mmCIF file of C-alpha atoms in Angstrom:
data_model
loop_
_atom_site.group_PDB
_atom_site.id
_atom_site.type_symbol
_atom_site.label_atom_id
_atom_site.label_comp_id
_atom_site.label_asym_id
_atom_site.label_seq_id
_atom_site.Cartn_x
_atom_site.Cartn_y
_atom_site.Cartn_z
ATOM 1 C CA UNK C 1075 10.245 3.904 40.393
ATOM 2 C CA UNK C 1076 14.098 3.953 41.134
ATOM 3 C CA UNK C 1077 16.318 6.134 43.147
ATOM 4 C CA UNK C 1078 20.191 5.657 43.952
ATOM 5 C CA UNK C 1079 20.857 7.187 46.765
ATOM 6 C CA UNK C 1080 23.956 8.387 48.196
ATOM 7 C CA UNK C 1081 25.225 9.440 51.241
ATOM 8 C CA UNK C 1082 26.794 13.109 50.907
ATOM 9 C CA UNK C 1083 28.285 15.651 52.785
ATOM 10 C CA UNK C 1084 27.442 17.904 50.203
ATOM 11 C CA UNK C 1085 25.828 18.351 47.124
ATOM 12 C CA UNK C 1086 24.842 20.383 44.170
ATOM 13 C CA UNK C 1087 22.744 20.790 40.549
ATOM 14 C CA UNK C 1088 24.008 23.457 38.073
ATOM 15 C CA UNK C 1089 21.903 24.173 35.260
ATOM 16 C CA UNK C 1090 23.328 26.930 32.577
ATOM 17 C CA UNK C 1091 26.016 28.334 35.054
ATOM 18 C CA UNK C 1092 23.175 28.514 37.735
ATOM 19 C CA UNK C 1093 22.385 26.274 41.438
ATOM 20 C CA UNK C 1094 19.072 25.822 40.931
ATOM 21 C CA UNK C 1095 19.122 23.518 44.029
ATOM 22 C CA UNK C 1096 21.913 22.600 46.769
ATOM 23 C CA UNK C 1097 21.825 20.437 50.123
ATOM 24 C CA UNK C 1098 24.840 20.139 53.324
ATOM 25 C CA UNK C 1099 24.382 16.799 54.392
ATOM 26 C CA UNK C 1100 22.215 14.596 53.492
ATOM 27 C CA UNK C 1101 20.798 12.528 50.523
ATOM 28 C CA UNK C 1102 21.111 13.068 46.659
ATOM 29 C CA UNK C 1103 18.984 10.855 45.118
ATOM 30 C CA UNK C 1104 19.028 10.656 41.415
ATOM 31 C CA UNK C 1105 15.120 9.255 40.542
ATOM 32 C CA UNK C 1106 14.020 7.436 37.758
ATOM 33 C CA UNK C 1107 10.321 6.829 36.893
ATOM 34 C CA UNK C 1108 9.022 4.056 35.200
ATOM 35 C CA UNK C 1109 5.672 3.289 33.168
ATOM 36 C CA UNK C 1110 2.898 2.745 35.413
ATOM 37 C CA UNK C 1111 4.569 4.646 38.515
ATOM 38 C CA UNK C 1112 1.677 6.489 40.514
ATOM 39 C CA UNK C 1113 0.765 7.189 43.992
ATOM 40 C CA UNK C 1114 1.448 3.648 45.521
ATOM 41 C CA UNK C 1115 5.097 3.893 44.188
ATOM 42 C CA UNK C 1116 5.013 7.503 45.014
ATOM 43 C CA UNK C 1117 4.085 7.017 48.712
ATOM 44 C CA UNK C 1118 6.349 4.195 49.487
ATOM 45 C CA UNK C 1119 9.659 5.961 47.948
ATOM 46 C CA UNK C 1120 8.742 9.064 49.948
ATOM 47 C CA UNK C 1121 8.625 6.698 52.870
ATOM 48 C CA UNK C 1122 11.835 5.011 51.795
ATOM 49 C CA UNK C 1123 13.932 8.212 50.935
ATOM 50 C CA UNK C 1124 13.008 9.727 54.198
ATOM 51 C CA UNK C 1125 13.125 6.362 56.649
ATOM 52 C CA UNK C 1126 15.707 4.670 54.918
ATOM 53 C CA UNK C 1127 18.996 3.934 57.452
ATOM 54 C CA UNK C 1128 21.801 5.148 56.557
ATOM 55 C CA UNK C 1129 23.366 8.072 58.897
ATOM 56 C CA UNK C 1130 25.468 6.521 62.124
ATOM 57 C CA UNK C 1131 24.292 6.497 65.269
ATOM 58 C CA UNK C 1132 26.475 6.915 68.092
ATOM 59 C CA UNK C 1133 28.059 3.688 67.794
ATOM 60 C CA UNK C 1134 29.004 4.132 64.182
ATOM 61 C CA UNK C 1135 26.426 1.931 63.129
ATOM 62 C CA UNK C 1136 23.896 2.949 60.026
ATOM 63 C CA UNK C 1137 21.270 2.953 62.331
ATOM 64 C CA UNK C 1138 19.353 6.528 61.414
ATOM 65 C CA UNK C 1139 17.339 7.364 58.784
ATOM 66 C CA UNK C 1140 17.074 11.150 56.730
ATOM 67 C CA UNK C 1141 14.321 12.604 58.655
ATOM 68 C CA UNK C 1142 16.211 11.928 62.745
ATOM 69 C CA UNK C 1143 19.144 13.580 61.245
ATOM 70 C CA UNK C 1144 18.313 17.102 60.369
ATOM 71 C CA UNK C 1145 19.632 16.067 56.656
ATOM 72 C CA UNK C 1146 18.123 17.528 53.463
ATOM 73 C CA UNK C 1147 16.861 15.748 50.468
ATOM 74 C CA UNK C 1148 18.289 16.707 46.922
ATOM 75 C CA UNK C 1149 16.135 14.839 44.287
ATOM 76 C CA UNK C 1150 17.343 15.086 40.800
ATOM 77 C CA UNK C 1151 15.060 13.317 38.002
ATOM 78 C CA UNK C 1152 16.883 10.992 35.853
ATOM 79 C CA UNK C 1153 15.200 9.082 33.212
ATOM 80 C CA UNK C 1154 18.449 7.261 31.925
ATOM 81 C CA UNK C 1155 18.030 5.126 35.297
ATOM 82 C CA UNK C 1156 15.088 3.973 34.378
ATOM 83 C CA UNK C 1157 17.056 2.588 30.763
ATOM 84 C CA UNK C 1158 16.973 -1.030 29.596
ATOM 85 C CA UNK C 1159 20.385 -1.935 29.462
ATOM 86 C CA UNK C 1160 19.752 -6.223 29.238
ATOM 87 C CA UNK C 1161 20.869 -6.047 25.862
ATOM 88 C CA UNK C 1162 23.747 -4.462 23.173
ATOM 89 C CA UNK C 1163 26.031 -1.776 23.446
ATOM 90 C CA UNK C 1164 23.683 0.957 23.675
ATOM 91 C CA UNK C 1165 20.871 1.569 26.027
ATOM 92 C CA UNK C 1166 16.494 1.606 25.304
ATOM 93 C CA UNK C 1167 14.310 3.822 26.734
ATOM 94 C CA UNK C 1168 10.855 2.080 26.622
ATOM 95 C CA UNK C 1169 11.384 1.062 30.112
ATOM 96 C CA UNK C 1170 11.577 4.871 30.843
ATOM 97 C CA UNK C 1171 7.886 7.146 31.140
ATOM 98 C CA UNK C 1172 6.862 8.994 29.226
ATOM 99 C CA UNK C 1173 8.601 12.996 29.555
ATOM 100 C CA UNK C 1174 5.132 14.346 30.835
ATOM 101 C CA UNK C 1175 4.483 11.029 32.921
ATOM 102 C CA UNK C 1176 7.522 11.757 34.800
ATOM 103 C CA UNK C 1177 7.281 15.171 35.373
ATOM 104 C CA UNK C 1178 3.875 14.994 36.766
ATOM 105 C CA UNK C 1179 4.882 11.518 38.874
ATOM 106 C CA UNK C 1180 8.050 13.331 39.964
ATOM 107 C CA UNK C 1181 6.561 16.485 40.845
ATOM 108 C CA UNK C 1182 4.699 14.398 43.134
ATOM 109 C CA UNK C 1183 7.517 13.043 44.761
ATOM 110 C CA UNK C 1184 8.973 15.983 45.763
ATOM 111 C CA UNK C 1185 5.514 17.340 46.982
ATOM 112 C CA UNK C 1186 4.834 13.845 49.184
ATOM 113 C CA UNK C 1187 8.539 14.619 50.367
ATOM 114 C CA UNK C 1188 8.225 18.548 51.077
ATOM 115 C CA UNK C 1189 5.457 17.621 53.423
ATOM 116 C CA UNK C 1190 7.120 15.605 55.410
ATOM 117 C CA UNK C 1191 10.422 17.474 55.379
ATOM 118 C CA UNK C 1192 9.401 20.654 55.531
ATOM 119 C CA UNK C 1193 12.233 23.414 54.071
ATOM 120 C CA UNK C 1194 14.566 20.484 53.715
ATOM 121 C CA UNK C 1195 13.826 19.512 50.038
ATOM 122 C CA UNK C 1196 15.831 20.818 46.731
ATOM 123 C CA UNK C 1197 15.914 19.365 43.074
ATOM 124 C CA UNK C 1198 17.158 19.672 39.887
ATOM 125 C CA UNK C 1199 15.177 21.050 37.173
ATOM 126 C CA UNK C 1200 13.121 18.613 35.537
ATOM 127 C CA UNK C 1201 14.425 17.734 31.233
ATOM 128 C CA UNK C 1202 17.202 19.883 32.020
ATOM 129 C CA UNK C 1203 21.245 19.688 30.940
ATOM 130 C CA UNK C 1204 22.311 19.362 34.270
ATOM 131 C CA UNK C 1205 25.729 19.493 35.805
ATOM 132 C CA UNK C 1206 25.150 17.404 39.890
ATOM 133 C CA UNK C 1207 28.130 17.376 41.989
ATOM 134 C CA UNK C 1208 28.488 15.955 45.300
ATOM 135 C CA UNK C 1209 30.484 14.581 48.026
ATOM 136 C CA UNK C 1210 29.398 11.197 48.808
ATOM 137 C CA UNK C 1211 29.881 10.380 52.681
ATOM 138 C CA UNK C 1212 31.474 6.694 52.643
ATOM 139 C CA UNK C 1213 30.961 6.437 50.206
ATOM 140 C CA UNK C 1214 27.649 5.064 50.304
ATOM 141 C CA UNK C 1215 25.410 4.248 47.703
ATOM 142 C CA UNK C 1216 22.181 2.573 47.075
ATOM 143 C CA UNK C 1217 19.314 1.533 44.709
ATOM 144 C CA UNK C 1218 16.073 1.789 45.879
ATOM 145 C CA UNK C 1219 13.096 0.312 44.437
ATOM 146 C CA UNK C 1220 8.925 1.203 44.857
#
């Protein structure tokens, strides 16, 4: 499982003129599952997405993590992260799952996530044309892998 992660002060997914989920600050994080993604990768990106340190604390440093900042969680699926893209001008998805894979490994995501951030969870819509806008705070960006 992969998410990139940014930073935003803002953010946003539009699907057929409609928000169908929108966050103030907090994290966007674009997720990509993989074949063979289940409940150990499941548990530890929850933990990352939600512990991971990026927010200041009052010394400017990235020192706090989602859940100490009152921040909300925007998780978007996105199977072209999960692309091979090692070789040629044009990328594979065998390292992506399978659509109904995902959908039930990413629905579990944002479950594992809603319980520990109560009311501060949105998504996408899952094998949707989606339109995500943001404004990333930094900017900062990162990969995360489970």
């Amino acid at each position: 499982m992969l998410a990139l992660i940014q930073r935003v002060t803002e953010a946003r997914v539009v699907v057929d003129g409609e928000t169908v989920g929108a966050i103030g600050p907090g994290l966007l994080a674009l997720v990509g599952i993989q074949p063979g993604d289940g409940a150990p990768q499941v548990a530890r990106m929850c933990e990352r997405l939600l512990g991971y340190r990026v927010f200041a604390d009052e010394a400017g440093r990235m020192n706090r993590a989602l859940a100490e900042t009152g921040g909300r969680l925007l998780l978007v699926s996105q199977f072209t992260l999960a692309a091979d893209t090692s070789s040629g001008m044009r990328p594979g998805f065998s390292t992506a799952a399978a659509p109904a894979e995902a959908e039930r490994i990413f629905g579990e995501l944002v479950a594992a996530c809603r319980l520990r951030l109560p009311a501060g969870v949105e998504t996408g819509r899952f094998g949707a044309h989606m339109q995500v806008s943001l404004v990333n705070d930094g900017p900062v960006t990162f990969l995360l892998q489970a």
